[in-house]
Short mmCIF file of C-alpha atoms in Angstrom, two decimals:
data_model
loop_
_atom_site.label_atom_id
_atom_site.label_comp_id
_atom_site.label_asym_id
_atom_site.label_seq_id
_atom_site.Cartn_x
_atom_site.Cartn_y
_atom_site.Cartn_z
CA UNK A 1 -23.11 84.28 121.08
CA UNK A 2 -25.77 82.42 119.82
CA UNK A 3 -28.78 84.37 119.66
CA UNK A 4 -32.91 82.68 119.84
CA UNK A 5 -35.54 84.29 117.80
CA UNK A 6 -39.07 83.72 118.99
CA UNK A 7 -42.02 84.42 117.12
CA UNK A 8 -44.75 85.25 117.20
CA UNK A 9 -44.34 87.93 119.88
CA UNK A 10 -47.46 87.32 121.21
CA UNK A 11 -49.91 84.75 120.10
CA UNK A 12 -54.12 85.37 120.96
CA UNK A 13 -55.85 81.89 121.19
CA UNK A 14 -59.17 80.69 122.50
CA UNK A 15 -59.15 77.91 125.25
CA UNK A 16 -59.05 74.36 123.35
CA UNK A 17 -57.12 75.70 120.19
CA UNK A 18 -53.59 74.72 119.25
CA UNK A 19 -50.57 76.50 119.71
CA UNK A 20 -47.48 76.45 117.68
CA UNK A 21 -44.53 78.45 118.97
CA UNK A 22 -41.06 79.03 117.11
CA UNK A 23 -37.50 79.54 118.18
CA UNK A 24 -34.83 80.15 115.48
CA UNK A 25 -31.20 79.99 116.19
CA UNK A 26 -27.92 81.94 114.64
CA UNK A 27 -26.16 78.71 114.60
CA UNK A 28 -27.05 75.00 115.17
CA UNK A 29 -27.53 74.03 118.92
CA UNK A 30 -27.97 70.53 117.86
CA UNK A 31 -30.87 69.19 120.22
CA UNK A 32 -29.49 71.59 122.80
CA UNK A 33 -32.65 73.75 123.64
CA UNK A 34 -35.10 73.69 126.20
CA UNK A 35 -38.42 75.88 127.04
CA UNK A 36 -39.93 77.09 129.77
CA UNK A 37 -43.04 78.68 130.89
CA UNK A 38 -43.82 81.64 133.18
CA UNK A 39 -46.80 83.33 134.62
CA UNK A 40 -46.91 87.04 135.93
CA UNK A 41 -45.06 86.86 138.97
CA UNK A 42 -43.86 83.87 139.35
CA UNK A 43 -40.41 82.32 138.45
CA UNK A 44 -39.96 79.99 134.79
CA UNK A 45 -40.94 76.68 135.14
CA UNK A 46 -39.14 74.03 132.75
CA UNK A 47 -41.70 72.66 130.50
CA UNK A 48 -39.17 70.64 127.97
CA UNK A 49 -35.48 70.06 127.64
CA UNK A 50 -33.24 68.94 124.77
CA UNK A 51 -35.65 70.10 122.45
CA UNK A 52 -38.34 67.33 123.26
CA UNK A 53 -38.15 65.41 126.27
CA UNK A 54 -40.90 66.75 128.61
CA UNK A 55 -39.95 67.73 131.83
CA UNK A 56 -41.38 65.62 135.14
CA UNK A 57 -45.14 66.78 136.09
CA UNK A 58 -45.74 68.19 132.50
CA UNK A 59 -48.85 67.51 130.74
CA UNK A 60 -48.77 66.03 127.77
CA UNK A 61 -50.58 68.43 126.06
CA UNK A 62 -46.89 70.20 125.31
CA UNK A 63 -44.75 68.77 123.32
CA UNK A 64 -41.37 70.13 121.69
CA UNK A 65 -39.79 69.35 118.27
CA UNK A 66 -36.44 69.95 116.05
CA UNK A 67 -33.17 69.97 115.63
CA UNK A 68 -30.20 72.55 114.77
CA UNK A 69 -31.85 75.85 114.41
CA UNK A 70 -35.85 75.44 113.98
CA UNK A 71 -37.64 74.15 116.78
CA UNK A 72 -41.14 74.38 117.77
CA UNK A 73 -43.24 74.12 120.97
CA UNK A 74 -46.80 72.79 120.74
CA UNK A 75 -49.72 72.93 123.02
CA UNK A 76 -52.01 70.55 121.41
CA UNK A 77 -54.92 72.25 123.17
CA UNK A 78 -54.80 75.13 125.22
CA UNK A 79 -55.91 75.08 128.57
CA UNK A 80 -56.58 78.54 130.80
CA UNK A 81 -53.81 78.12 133.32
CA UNK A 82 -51.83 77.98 130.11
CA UNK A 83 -52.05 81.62 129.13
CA UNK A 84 -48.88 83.03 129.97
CA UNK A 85 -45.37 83.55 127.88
CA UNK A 86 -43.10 80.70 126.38
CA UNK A 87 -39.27 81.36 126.51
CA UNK A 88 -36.25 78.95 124.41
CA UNK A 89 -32.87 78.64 125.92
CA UNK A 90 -29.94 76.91 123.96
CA UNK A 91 -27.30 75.05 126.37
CA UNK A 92 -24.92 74.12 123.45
CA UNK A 93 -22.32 76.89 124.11
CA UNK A 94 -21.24 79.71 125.83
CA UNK A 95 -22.68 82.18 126.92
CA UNK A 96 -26.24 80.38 127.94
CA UNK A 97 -29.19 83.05 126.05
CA UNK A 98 -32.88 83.01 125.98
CA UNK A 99 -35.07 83.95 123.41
CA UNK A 100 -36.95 86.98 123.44
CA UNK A 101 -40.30 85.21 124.51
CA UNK A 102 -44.17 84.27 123.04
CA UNK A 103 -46.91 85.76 124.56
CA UNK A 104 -49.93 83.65 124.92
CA UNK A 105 -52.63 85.30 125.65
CA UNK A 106 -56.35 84.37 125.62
CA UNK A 107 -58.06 85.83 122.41
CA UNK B 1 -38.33 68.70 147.90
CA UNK B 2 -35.58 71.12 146.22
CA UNK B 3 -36.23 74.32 147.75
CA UNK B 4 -33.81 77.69 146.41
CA UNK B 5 -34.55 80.93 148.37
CA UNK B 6 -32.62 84.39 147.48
CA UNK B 7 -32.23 86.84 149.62
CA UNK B 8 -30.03 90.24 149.56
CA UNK B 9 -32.15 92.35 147.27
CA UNK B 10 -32.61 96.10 147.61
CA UNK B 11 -32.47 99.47 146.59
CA UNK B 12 -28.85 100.82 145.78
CA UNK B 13 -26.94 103.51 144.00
CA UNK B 14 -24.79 103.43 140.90
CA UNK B 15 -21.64 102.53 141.68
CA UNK B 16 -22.69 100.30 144.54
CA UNK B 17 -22.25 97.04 145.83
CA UNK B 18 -24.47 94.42 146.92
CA UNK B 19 -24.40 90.41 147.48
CA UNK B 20 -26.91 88.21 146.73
CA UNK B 21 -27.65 84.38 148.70
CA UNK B 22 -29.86 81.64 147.75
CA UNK B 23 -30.09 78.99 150.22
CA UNK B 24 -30.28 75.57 148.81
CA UNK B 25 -31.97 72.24 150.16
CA UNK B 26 -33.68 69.28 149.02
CA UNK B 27 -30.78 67.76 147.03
CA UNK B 28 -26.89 67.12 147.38
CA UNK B 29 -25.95 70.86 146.57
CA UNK B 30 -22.37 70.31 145.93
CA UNK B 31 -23.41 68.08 143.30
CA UNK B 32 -24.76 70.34 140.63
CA UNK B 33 -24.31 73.48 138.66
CA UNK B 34 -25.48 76.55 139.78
CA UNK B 35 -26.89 79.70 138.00
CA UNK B 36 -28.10 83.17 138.41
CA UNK B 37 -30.54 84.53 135.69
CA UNK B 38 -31.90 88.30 136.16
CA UNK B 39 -34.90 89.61 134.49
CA UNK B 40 -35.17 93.15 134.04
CA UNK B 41 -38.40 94.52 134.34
CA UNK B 42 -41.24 94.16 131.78
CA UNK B 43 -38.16 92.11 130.07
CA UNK B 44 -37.04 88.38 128.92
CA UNK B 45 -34.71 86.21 130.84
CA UNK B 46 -30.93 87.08 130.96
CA UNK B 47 -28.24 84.61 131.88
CA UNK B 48 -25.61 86.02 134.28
CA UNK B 49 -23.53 83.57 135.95
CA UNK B 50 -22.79 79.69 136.67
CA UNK B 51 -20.70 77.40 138.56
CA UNK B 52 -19.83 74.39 137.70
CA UNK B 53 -20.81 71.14 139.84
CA UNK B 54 -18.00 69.62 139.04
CA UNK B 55 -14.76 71.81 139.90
CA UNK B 56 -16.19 74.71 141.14
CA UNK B 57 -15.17 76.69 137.88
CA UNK B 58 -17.43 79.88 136.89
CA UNK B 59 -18.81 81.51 133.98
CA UNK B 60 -19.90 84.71 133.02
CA UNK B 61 -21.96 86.66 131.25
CA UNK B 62 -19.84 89.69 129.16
CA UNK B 63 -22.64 92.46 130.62
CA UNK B 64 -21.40 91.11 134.25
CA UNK B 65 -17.61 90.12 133.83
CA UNK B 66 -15.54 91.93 136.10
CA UNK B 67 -18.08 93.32 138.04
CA UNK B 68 -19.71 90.07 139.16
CA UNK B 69 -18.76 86.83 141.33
CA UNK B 70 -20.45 84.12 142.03
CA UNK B 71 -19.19 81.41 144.67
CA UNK B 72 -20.57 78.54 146.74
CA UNK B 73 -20.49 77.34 149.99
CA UNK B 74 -20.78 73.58 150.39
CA UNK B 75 -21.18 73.54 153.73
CA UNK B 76 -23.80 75.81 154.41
CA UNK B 77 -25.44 74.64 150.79
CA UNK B 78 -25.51 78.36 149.70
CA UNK B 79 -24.68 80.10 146.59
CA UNK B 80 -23.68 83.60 146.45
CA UNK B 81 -23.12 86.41 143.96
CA UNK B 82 -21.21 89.82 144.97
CA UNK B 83 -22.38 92.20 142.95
CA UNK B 84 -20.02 95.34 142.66
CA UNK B 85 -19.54 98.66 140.39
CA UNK B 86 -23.91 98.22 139.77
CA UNK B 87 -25.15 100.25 137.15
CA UNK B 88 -28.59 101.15 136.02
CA UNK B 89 -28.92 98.20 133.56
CA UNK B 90 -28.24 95.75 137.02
CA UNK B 91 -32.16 96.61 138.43
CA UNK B 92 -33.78 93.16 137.53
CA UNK B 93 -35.17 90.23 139.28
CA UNK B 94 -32.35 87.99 140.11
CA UNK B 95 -33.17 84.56 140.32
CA UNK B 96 -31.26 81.37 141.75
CA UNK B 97 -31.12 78.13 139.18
CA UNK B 98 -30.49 74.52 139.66
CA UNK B 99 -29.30 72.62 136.62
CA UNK B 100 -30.05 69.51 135.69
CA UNK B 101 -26.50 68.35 136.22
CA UNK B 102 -22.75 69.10 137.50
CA UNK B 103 -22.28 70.02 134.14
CA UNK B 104 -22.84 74.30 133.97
CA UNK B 105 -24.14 74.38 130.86
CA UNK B 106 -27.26 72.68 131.47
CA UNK B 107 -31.10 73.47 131.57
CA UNK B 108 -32.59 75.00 134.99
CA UNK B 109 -35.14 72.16 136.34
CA UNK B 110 -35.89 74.12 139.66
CA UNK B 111 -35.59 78.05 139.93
CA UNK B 112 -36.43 80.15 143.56
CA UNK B 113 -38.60 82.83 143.78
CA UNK B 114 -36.16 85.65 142.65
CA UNK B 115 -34.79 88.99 144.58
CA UNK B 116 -35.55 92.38 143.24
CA UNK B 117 -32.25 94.60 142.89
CA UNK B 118 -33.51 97.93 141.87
CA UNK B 119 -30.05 100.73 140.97
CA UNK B 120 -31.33 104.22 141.01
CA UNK B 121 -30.06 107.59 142.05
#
C-alpha cells in the first residue's frame, strides 16, 4: 500500500499569509494525487485533482504542484473560511489511502 | 445537481450487522464508480470500498474484506454496503463518494453528508 505523509500536522497562519502544505509518498503515484478540504462537520470537498488541475468552483487562490512522490498544496493567501484541515489521496493503485491531514488553523 | 444521501447508521454491538444506503441523483448513476470512505472519530479519512462504473466489479479495503459488501442498484440509483461481523474499529462516519469517472480508482468530486455507525457494548 502506498502510504501519504503530510506535514506539517498542523500549520498556524494569519489571514492573508501563504500556505504551503506537503504530501510525501512511499512510492511514485505519478500525477495521481488529489486534495481535498474539510471543515468541522462537514464532508471533504475536492479542492484539486491529478496533482494540479483545480477542481470546478475553486478559487484560484489554491493551487497544487508535483509529480511522483513530493507534491505541494498552496494557498497563495489565506482567507478565513479557509481555516480548516487539508487531506492528499493517491488514485494510482490499490488500495486508494489518504494522508494523515494538515491542520490550518488561524494563528 | 448531484445529490448522495446515506442513511442506515446507528448504534450496534460487536459482532453485529448493519447496511448502509446512499441514494443517488443528479447524474446517470450507473455510469460511475462508487465509494464508501469512513472516518473514525477525531481521525483522517479511510478508504473502504468501491465499485466500478464500468462492470460492476468491487474493491476492498484489507481492514473490511470479508466482512464488508458493497453493491448497487441501478434502478433505484442506490448504493449499498452490508456491513457484517462489526467490530469496535467499524464506529466512524461513513460517507458515500462519487468519482470522477466509471473508472474505481478515481478522485471523489461529490461526497454526501455521511452516517454515523457507532459499535459499542
Amino acid at each position: 500500500e502506498i502510504v501519504l505523509t503530510q506535514s506539517p500536522a498542523t500549520l498556524s497562519l494569519s489571514p492573508g499569509e501563504r500556505a504551503t502544505l506537503s504530501c510525501r509518498a512511499s512510492r511514485s503515484v505519478s500525477s495521481y494525487l488529489v486534495w481535498y478540504q474539510q471543515k468541522p462537520g462537514r464532508a471533504p470537498r475536492l479542492l484539486i485533482y491529478d496533482a494540479s488541475n483545480r477542481a470546478t468552483g475553486i478559487p484560484a487562490r489554491f493551487s497544487g504542484s508535483g509529480s511522483g512522490t513530493d507534491f505541494t498544496l498552496t494557498i497563495s493567501s489565506l482567507e478565513p473560511e479557509d481555516f480548516a484541515v487539508y487531506y492528499c489521496q493517491q488514485r494510482s493503485n490499490w488500495p486508494i489511502t489518504f494522508g494523515g491531514g494538515t491542520k490550518v488553523e488561524i494563528k | 445537481e448531484v445529490q448522495l444521501v446515506e442513511s442506515g447508521g446507528g448504534l450496534l454491538q460487536p459482532g453485529g450487522s448493519l447496511r448502509l444506503s446512499c441514494a443517488a441523483s443528479g447524474f446517470t448513476f450507473s455510469k460511475y464508480a462508487m465509494s464508501w470512505v469512513r472516518q473514525a472519530p477525531g481521525k483522517g479519512l479511510e478508504w473502504v470500498s468501491a465499485i466500478s462504473g464500468r462492470d460492476n466489479s468491487t474493491y476492498y479495503a484489507d481492514s473490511v474484506k470479508g466482512r464488508f459488501t458493497i453493491s448497487r442498484d441501478t434502478s433505484k440509483n442506490t448504493l449499498d454496503l452490508q456491513m457484517n461481523s462489526l467490530r469496535a474499529d467499524d464506529t466512524a462516519i461513513y460517507y458515500c463518494a462519487k468519482a470522477n469517472s466509471g473508472w474505481p480508482i478515481g478522485y471523489f468530486d461529490y461526497w454526501g453528508q455521511g452516517t454515523l455507525v457507532t459499535v459499542s457494548s
